[in-house]
Coordinates of C-alpha atoms in Angstrom, one line a residue:
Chain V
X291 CA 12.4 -23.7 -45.7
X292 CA 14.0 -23.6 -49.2
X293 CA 11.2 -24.0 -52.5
X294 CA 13.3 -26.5 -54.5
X295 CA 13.2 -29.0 -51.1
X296 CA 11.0 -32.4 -50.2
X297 CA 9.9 -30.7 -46.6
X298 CA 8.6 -27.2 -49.1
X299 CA 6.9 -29.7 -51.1
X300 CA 5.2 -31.6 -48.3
X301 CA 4.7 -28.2 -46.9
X302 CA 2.6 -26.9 -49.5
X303 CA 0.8 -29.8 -50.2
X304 CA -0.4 -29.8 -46.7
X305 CA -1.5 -25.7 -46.8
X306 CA -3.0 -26.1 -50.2
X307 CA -5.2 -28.6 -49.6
X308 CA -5.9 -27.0 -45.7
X309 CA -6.6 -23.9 -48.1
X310 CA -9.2 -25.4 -50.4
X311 CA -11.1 -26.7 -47.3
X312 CA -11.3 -23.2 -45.6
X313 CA -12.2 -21.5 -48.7
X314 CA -15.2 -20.6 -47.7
X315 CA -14.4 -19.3 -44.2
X316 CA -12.7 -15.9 -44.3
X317 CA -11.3 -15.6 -40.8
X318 CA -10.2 -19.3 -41.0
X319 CA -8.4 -18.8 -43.9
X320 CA -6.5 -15.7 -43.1
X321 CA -5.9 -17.3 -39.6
X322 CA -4.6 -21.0 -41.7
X323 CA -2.3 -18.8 -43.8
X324 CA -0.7 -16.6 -41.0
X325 CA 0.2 -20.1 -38.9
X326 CA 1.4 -21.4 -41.8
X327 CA 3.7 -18.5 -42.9
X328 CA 5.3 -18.5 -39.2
X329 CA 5.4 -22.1 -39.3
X330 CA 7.5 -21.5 -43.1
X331 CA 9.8 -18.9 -41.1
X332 CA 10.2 -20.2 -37.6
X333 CA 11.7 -23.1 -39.6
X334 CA 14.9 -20.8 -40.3
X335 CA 14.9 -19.5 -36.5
X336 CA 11.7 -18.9 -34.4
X337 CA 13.0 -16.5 -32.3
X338 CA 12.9 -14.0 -35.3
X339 CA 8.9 -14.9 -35.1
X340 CA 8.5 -12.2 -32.5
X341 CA 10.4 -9.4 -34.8
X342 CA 8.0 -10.3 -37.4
X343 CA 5.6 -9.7 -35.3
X344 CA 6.1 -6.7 -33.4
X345 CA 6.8 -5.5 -37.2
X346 CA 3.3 -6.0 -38.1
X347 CA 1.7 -4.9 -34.9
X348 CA 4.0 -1.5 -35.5
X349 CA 2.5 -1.1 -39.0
X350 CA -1.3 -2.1 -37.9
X351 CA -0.9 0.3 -35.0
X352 CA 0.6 3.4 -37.2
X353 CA -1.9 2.4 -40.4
X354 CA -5.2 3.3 -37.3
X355 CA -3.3 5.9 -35.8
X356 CA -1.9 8.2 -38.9
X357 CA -5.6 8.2 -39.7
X358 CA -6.5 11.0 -36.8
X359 CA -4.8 14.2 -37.7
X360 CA -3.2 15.4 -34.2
X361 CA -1.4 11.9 -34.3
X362 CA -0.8 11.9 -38.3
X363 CA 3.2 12.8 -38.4
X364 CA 4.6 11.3 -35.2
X365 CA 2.7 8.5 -36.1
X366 CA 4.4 7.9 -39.1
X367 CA 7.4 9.1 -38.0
X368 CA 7.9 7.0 -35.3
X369 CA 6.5 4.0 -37.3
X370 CA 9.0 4.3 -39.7
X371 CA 12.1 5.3 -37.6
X372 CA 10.8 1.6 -35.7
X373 CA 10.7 -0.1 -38.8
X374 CA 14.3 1.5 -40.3
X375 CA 15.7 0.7 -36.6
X376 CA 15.1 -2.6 -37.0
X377 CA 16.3 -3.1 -40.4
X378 CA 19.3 -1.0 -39.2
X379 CA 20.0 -2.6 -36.4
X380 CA 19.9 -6.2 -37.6
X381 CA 21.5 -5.7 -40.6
X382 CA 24.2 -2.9 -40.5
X383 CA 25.1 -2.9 -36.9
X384 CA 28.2 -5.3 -37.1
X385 CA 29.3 -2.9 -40.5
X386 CA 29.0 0.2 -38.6
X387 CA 31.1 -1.5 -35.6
X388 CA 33.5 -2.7 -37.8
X389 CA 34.2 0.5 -40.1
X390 CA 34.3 2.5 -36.5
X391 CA 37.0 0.3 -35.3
X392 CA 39.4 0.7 -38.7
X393 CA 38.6 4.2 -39.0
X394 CA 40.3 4.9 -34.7
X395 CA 42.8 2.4 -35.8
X396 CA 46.1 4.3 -35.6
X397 CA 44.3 7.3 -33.7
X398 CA 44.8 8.1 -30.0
X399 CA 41.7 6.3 -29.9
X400 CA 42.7 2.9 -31.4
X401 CA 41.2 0.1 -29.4
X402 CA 39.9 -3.2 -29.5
X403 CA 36.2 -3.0 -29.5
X404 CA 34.2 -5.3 -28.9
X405 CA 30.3 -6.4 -29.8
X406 CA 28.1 -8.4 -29.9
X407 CA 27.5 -10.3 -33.3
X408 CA 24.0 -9.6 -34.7
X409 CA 22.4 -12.5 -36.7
X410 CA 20.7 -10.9 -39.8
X411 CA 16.8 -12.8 -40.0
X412 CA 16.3 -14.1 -43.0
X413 CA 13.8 -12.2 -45.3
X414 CA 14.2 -8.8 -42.8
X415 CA 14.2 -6.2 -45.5
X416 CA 11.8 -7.7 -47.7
X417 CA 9.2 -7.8 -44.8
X418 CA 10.4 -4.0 -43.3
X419 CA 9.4 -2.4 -46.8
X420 CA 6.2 -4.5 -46.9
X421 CA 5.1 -2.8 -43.9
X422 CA 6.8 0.7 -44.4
X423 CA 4.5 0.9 -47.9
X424 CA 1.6 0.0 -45.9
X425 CA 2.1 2.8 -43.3
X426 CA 3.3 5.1 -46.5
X427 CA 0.0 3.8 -48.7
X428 CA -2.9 4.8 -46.0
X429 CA -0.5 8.1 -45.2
X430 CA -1.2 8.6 -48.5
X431 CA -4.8 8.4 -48.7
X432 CA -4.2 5.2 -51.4
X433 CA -5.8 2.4 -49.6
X434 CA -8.1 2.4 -45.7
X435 CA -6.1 1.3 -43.1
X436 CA -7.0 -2.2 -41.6
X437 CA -8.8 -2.4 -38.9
X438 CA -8.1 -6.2 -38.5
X439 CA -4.9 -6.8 -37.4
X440 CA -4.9 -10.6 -38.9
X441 CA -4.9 -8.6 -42.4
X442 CA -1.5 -6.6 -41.8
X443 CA -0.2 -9.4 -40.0
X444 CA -0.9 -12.0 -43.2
X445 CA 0.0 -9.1 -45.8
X446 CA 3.2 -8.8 -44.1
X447 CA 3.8 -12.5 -43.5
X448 CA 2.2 -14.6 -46.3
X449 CA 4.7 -17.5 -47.2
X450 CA 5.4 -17.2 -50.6
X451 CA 6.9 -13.6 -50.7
X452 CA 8.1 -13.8 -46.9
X453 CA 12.2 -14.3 -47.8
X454 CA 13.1 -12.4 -50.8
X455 CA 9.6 -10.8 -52.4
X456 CA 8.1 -10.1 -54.8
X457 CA 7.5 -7.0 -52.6
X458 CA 3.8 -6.8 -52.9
X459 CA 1.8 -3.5 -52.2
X460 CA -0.6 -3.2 -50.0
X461 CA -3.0 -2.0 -52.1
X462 CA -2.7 -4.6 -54.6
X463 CA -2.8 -7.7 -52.1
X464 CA -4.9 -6.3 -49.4
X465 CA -8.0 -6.8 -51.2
X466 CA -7.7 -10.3 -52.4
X467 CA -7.3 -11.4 -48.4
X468 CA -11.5 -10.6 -48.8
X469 CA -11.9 -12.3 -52.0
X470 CA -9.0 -14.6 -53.5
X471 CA -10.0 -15.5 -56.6
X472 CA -10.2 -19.4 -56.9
X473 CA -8.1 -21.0 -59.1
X474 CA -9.4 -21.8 -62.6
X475 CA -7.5 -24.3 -65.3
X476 CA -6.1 -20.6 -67.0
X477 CA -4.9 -20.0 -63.3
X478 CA -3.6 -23.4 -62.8
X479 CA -1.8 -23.3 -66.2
X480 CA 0.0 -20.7 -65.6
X481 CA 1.3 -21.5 -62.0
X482 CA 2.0 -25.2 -63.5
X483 CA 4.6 -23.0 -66.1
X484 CA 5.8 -20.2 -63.3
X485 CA 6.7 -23.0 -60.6
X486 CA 8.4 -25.2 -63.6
X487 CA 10.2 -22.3 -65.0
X488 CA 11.6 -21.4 -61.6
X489 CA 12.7 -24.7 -60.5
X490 CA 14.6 -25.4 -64.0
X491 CA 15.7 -21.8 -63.6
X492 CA 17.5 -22.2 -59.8
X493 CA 18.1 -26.1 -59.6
X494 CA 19.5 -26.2 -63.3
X495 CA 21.3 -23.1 -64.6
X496 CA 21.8 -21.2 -61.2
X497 CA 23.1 -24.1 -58.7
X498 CA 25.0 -25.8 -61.7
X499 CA 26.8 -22.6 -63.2
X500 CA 27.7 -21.4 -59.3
X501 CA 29.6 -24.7 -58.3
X502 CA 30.9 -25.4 -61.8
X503 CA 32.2 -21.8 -62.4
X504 CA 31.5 -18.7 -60.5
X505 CA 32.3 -20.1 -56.8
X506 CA 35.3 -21.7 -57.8
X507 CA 36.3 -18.5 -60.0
X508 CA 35.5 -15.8 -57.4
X509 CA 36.5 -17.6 -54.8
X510 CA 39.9 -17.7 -55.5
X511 CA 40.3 -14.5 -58.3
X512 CA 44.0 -14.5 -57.4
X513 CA 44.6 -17.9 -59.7
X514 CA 42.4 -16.3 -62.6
X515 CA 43.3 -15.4 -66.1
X516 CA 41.1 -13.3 -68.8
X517 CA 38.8 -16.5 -70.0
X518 CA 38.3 -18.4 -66.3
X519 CA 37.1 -14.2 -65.4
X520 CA 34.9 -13.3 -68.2
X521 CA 33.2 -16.8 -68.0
X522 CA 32.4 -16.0 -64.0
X523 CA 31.2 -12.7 -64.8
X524 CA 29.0 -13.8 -67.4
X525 CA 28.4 -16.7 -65.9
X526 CA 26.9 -14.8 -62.6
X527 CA 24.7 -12.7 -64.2
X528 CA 23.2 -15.4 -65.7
X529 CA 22.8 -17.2 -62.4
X530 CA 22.1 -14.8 -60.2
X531 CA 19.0 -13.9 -62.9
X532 CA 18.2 -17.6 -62.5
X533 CA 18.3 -17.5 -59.3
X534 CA 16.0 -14.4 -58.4
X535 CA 13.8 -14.7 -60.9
X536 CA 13.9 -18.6 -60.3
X537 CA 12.6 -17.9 -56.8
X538 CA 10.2 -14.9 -57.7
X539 CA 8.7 -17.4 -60.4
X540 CA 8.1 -20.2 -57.9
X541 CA 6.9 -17.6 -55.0
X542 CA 4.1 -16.2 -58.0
X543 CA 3.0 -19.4 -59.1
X544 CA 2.5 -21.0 -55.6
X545 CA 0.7 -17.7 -54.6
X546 CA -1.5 -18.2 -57.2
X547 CA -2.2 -21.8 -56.3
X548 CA -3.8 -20.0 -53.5
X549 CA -5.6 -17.9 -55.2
X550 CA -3.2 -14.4 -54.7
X551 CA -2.4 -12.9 -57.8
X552 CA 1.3 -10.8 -57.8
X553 CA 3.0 -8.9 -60.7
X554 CA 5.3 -10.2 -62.4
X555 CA 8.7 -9.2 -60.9
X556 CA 11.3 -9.9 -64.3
X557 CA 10.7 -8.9 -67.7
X558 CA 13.5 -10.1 -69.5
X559 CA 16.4 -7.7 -67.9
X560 CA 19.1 -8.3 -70.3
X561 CA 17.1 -7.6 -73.4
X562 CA 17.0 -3.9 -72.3
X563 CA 18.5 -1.4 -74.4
X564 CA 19.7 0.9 -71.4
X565 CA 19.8 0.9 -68.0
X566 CA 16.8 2.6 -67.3
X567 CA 15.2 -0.2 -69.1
X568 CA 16.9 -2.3 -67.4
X569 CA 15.9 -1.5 -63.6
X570 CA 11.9 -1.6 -65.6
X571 CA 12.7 -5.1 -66.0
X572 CA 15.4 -6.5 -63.3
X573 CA 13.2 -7.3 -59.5
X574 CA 10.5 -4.5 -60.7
X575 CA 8.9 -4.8 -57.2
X576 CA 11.9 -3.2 -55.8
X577 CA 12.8 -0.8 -58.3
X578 CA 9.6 0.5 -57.8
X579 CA 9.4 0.6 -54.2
X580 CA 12.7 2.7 -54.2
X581 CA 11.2 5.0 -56.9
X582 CA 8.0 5.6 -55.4
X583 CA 9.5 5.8 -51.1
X584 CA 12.7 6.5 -51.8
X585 CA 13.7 8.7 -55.5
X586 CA 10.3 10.9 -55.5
X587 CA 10.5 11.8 -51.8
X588 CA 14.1 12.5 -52.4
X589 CA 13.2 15.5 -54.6
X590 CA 12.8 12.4 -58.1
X591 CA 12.9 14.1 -61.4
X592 CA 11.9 18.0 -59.1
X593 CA 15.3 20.4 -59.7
X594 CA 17.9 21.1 -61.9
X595 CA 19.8 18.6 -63.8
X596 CA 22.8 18.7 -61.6
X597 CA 20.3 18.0 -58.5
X598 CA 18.3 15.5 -60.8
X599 CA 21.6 13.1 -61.4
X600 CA 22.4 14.0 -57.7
X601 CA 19.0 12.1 -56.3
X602 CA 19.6 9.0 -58.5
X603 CA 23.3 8.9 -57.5
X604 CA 22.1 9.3 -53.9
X605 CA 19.0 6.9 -54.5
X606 CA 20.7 4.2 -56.4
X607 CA 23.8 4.1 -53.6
X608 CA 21.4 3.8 -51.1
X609 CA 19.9 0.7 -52.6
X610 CA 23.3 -1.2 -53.0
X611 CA 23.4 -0.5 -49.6
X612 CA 20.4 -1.9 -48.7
X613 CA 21.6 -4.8 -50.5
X614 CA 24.3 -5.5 -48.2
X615 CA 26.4 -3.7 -45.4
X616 CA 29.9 -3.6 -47.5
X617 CA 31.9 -1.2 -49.2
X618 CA 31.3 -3.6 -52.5
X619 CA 27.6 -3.0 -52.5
X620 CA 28.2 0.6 -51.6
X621 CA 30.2 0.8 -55.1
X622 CA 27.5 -1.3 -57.1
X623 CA 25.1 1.0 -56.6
X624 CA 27.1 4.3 -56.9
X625 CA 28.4 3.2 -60.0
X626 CA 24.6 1.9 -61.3
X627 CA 23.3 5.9 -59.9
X628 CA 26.2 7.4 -62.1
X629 CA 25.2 5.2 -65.2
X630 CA 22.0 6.2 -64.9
X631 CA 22.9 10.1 -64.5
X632 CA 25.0 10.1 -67.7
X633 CA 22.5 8.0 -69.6
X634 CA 20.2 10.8 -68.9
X635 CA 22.8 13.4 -69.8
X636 CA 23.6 11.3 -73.3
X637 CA 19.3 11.1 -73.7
X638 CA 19.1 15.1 -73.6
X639 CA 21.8 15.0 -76.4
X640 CA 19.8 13.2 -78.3
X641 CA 22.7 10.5 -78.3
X642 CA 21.4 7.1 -79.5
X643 CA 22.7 3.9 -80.2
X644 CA 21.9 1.6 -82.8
X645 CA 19.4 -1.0 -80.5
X646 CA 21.8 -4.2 -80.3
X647 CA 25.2 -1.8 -79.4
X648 CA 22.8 -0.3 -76.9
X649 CA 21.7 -3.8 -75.7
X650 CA 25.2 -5.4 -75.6
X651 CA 27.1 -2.2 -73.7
X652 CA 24.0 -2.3 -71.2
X653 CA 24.5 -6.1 -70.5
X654 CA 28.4 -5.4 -70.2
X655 CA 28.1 -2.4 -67.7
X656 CA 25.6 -4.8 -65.8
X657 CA 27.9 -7.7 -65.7
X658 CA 30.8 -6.0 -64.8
X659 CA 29.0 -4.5 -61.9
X660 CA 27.8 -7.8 -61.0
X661 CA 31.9 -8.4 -59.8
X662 CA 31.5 -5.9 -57.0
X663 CA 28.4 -7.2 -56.2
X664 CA 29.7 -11.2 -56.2
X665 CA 32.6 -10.6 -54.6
X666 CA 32.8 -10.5 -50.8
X667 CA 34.9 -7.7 -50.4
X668 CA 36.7 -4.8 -51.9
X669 CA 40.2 -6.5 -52.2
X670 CA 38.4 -9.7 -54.3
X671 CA 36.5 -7.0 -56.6
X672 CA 39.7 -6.0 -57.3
X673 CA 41.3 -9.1 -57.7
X674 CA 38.8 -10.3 -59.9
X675 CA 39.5 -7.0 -62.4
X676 CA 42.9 -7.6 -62.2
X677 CA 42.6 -11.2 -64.0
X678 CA 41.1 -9.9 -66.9
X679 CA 45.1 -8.9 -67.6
X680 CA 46.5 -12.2 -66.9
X681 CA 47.0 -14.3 -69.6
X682 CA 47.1 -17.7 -67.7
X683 CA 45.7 -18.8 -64.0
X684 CA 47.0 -21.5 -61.9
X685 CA 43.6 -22.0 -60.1
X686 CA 41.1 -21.9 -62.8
X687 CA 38.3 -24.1 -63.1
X688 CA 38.2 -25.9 -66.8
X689 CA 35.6 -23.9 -68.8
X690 CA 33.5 -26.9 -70.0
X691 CA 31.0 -26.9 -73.1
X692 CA 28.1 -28.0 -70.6
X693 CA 29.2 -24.7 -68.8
X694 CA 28.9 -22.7 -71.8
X695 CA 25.5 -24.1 -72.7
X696 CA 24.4 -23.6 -69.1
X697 CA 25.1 -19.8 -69.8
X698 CA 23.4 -20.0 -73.3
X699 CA 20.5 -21.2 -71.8
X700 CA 20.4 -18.5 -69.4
X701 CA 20.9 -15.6 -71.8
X702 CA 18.2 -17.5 -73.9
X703 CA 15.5 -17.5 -71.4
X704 CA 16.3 -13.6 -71.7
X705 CA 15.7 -13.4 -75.9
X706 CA 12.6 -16.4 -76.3
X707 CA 9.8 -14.3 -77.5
X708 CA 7.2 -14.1 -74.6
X709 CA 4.6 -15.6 -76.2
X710 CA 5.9 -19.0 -76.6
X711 CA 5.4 -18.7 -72.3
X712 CA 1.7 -18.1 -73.2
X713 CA 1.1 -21.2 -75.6
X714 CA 2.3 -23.2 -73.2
X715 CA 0.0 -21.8 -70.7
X716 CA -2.9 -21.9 -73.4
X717 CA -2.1 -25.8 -73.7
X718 CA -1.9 -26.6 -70.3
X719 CA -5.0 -24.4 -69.5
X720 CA -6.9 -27.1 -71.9
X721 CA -6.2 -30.1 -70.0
X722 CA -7.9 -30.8 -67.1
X723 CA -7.0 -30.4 -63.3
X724 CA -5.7 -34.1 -62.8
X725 CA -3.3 -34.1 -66.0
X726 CA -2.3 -30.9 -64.6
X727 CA -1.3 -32.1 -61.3
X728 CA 0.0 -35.1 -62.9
X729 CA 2.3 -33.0 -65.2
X730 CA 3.5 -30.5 -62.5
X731 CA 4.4 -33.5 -60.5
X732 CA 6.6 -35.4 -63.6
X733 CA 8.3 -32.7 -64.1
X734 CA 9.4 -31.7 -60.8
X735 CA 10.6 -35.4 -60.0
X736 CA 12.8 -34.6 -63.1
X737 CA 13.9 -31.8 -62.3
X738 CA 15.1 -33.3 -58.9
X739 CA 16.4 -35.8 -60.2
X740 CA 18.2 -33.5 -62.9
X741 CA 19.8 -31.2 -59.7
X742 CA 22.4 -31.8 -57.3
X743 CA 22.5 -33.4 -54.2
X744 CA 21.4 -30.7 -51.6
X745 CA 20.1 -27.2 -53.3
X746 CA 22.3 -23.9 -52.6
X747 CA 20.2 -21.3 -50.5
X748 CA 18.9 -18.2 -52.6
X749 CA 21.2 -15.4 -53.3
X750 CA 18.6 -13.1 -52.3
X751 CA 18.0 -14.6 -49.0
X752 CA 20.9 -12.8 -47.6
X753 CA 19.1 -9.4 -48.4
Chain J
X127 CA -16.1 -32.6 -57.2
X128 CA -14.6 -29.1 -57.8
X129 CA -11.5 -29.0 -60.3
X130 CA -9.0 -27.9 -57.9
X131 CA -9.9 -30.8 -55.3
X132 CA -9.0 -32.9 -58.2
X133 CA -5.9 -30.5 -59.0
X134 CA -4.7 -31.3 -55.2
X135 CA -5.8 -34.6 -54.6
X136 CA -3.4 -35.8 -57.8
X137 CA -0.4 -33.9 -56.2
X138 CA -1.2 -35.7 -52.7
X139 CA -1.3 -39.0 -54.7
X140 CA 1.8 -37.7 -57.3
X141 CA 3.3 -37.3 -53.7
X142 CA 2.8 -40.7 -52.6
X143 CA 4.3 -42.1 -55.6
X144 CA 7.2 -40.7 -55.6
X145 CA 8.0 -41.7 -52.4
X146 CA 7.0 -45.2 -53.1
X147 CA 9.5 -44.7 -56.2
X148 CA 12.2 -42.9 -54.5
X149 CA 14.3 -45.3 -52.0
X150 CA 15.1 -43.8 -49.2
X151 CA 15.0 -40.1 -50.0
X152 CA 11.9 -38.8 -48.2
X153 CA 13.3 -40.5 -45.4
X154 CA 16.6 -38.3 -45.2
X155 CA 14.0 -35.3 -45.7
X156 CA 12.3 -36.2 -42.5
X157 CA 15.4 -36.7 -40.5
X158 CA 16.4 -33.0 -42.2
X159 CA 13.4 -31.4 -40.6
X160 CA 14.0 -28.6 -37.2
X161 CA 13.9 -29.7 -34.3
X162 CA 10.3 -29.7 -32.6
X163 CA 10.7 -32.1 -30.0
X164 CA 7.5 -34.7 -29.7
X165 CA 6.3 -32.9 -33.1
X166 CA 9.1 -33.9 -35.5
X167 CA 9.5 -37.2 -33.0
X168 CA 5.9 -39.1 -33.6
X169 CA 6.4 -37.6 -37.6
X170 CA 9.7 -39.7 -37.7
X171 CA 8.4 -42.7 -36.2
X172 CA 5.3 -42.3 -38.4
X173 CA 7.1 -42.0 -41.7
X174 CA 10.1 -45.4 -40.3
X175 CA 7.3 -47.4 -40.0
X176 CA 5.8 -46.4 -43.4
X177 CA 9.3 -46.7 -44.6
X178 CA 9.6 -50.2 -43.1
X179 CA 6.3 -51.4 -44.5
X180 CA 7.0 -49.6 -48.2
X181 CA 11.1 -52.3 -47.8
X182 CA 8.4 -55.1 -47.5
X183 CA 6.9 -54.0 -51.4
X184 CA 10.8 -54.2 -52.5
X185 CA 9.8 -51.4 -55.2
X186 CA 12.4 -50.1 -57.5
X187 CA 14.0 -46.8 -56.6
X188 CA 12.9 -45.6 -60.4
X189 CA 14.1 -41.9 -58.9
X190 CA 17.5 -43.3 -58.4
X191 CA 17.6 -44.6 -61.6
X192 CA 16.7 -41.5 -63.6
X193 CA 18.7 -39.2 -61.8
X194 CA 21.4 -41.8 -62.7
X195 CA 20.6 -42.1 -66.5
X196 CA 20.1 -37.9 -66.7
X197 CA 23.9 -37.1 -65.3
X198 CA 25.4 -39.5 -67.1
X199 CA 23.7 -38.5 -70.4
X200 CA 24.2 -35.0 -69.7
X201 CA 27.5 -35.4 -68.3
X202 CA 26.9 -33.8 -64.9
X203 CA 28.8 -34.2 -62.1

């Protein structure tokens, strides 16, 4: 089930009000929320139900078990190996196949293999960190395990995160499945703006730029020239921003509907003056999650400088590989690792640029990593760089002004002081629950009515 | 009555207007739904004969006519 869709919309009006009823009834609550978060992914494919499941019995299991000292390390161990199998097996198996079939080609051991073809769950590495952090959390001593196994099971399933985050921590949602904190009109305000803000963000900019620009641009980079290439690039990285943060904005505000608060999960990303900055501001729920379980147990910011740039090399490849099983992603995040490592290098120089070079070359080293990262292989990355030489293109799309402004409107949302967000909280937090509603409502049917037919699936759904 | 029963109860009835003032829309979103057999069965048959009783009203399809008046003023396809 997609947000911006009629059957999310009946959906949610059904669990919110089911919600409001059961307030007062713990268990029946947790147990309304679980159903309703299988019934939210079983829509997708129910058979993947039972992975979700065995998932969260896996991490209830480990979070009792790590707890006794004789059973501490194999616990974990073989909770995580589960965990990374899984992720592993669903998502890389047909990549490893395939790269183990072209690298025996013209060896004595060339042959046609074959294999089965894996169907990647929706939401699958999204739900696998959720539950590695929770195993990694009471391992740590950070939170008490659960000795409920509805609580793991709704921390690792609830709805509005399930597909593509915000990752939420265990020890930050854990306690408010004992005491969600009703929604007040502050509350309801600023949901009214998240939700809003995310559907004008995927349904407008996002689906609008991708079908009049960056599908027809990147899916045929052969027939490009310089301006039909730098439009796409830009014009990506201002929809797949709409698009992620679109979705984390919707999945925040709905949550707190509920009465679950979450972080914030984008701050602005293309404001940032380097890219340090910028991975503090672009999906901060993963950035984190890979600094805290993957760069610090790596050896983080421990060693020499040579082994320092080595970790976030390592670290940041890694992560473009958990993005996707291709030799593209592989690249966007080596390349992201070694910007980061001479950044660092350039910092201990004492190298600094004045702030809007350093914010302009920052959003031009992120855009032109976006290529890589849009394309959908190696040979279209490279076709793609190869237009920026041409001087005319037989296949490209006509760069429109509503295109432009679409991609103004974008970078805007990036630059509009953050305050102007909170008056129009502050305003909507005055009126009362029914204008509210009534105003949520409007402007949804407007914003329908403003989209396409049909909406495009989320980018990060593929993750 | 609490402020968020008021807060959902206006979405429930924002909900009902829209699909009064939507043609046929929430219709095609039923017939969209997954499969689940007798479920998604006795929800369609529910939601033709509230479709067939909402004909009898002849109401406007206002959504029709806004998404209409938006694209063209924008200029979106």
């Amino acid at each position: 089930m997609v947000f911006p869709t009629l059957q999310f919309i009946g959906f949610f009006a059904v669990v919110l009000a089911l919600n409001g009823l059961a307030w007062s009834h713990n268990a029946l609550r947790k147990a309304l929320l679980i159903a309703a978060s299988y019934v939210f992914y079983a829509v997708w494919d129910w058979r993947f139900c039972g992975l979700m499941l065995f998932v969260s019995a896996v991490a209830w299991g480990a979070g009792l078990a790590v707890q006794r000292p004789a059973l501490r390390k194999p616990a974990k161990g073989l909770a995580i190996a589960a965990m990374l199998g899984v992720l592993g097996f669903f998502k890389y198996f047909d990549f490893f196949m395939l790269s183990l079939q072209q690298m025996l080609q013209g060896t004595a051991f060339a042959r046609d293999l074959t294999w089965m073809v894996v169907i990647l769950p929706v939401g699958i590495s999204f739900y696998t960190f959720q539950a590695i952090s929770y195993v990694m959390d009471v391992d740590r001593g950070h939170i008490p395990p659960r000795r409920n196994p509805a609580d793991v099971a709704l921390y690792i399933s609830f709805f509005p995160q399930l597909v593509a985050g915000p990752i939420v921590r265990a020890a930050h949602f854990l306690p408010q499945i004992d005491a969600p904190t009703r929604p007040d009109a502050t509350a309801r305000a600023a949901a009214v703006v998240l939700i809003l803000s995310g559907l004008f963000k995927k349904m407008v900019v996002a689906n609008y730029l991708s079908v009049l620009l960056v599908d027809p641009v990147f899916g045929f980079p052969d027939g490009q020239y310089w301006l039909s290439a730098l439009a796409a690039t830009l014009g990506y990285a201002v929809q797949i921003y709409c698009d992620f943060s679109g979705y984390s904005d919707i999945a925040i505000g709905v949550a707190l509907l509920l009465g679950y608060h979450f972080h914030r999960n984008f701050n602005q990303p293309y404001r940032a003056e380097s890219l340090r900055a910028f991975w503090q501001r672009w999906h901060i729920s993963l950035s984190t999650w890979i600094r805290d379980y993957l760069y610090i147990p790596l050896g983080g910011n421990r060693g020499s400088v040579l082994r320092r740039n080595f970790t976030v090399i390592l670290t940041m490849t890694l992560a473009g590989f958990w993005h996707g099983a291709g030799w593209n992603f592989i690249l966007w995040g080596f390349f992201h690792g070694a910007g980061l490592a001479v950044e660092r290098s350039l910092r201990r120089l004492h190298v600094r640029l004045p702030k809007l070079v350093a914010i302009v070359a920052t959003l031009v080293f992120v855009a032109i990593l976006w290529i890589p990262f849009r394309a959908t292989s190696f040979t279209e990355t490279l076709g793609m760089f190869a237009a920026f030489t041409r001087a005319e293109g037989y296949a490209a799309p006509e760069i429109t002004a509503t295109v432009w402004v679409l991609i103004a409107i974008g970078l805007a949302m990036n630059w509009l002081p953050l305050h102007w967000r909170s008056w129009a909280e502050m305003g909507l937090a005055r009126l009362g629950p029914v204008l509210q509603a009534a105003i949520l409502a409007i402007l949804i049917w407007v914003m329908f009515a403003t989209a396409q037919e049909g909406v495009a699936p989320f980018i990060y759904f593929q993750f | 009555m609490r402020p968020m029963t008021r807060f959902t109860l206006t979405c429930f009835a924002a909900l009902v207007a829209a699909w009064l003032l939507s043609g046929e829309r929430f219709l095609d979103a039923v017939f969209g739904m997954m499969d689940l057999g007798r479920v998604d069965d006795t929800i369609i048959a529910g939601v033709v004969v509230l479709e067939d009783w909402k004909a009898g009203l002849s109401l406007p399809d206002v959504f029709g006519q806004l998404r209409a008046a938006i694209h063209q003023g924008l200029g979106l396809r």
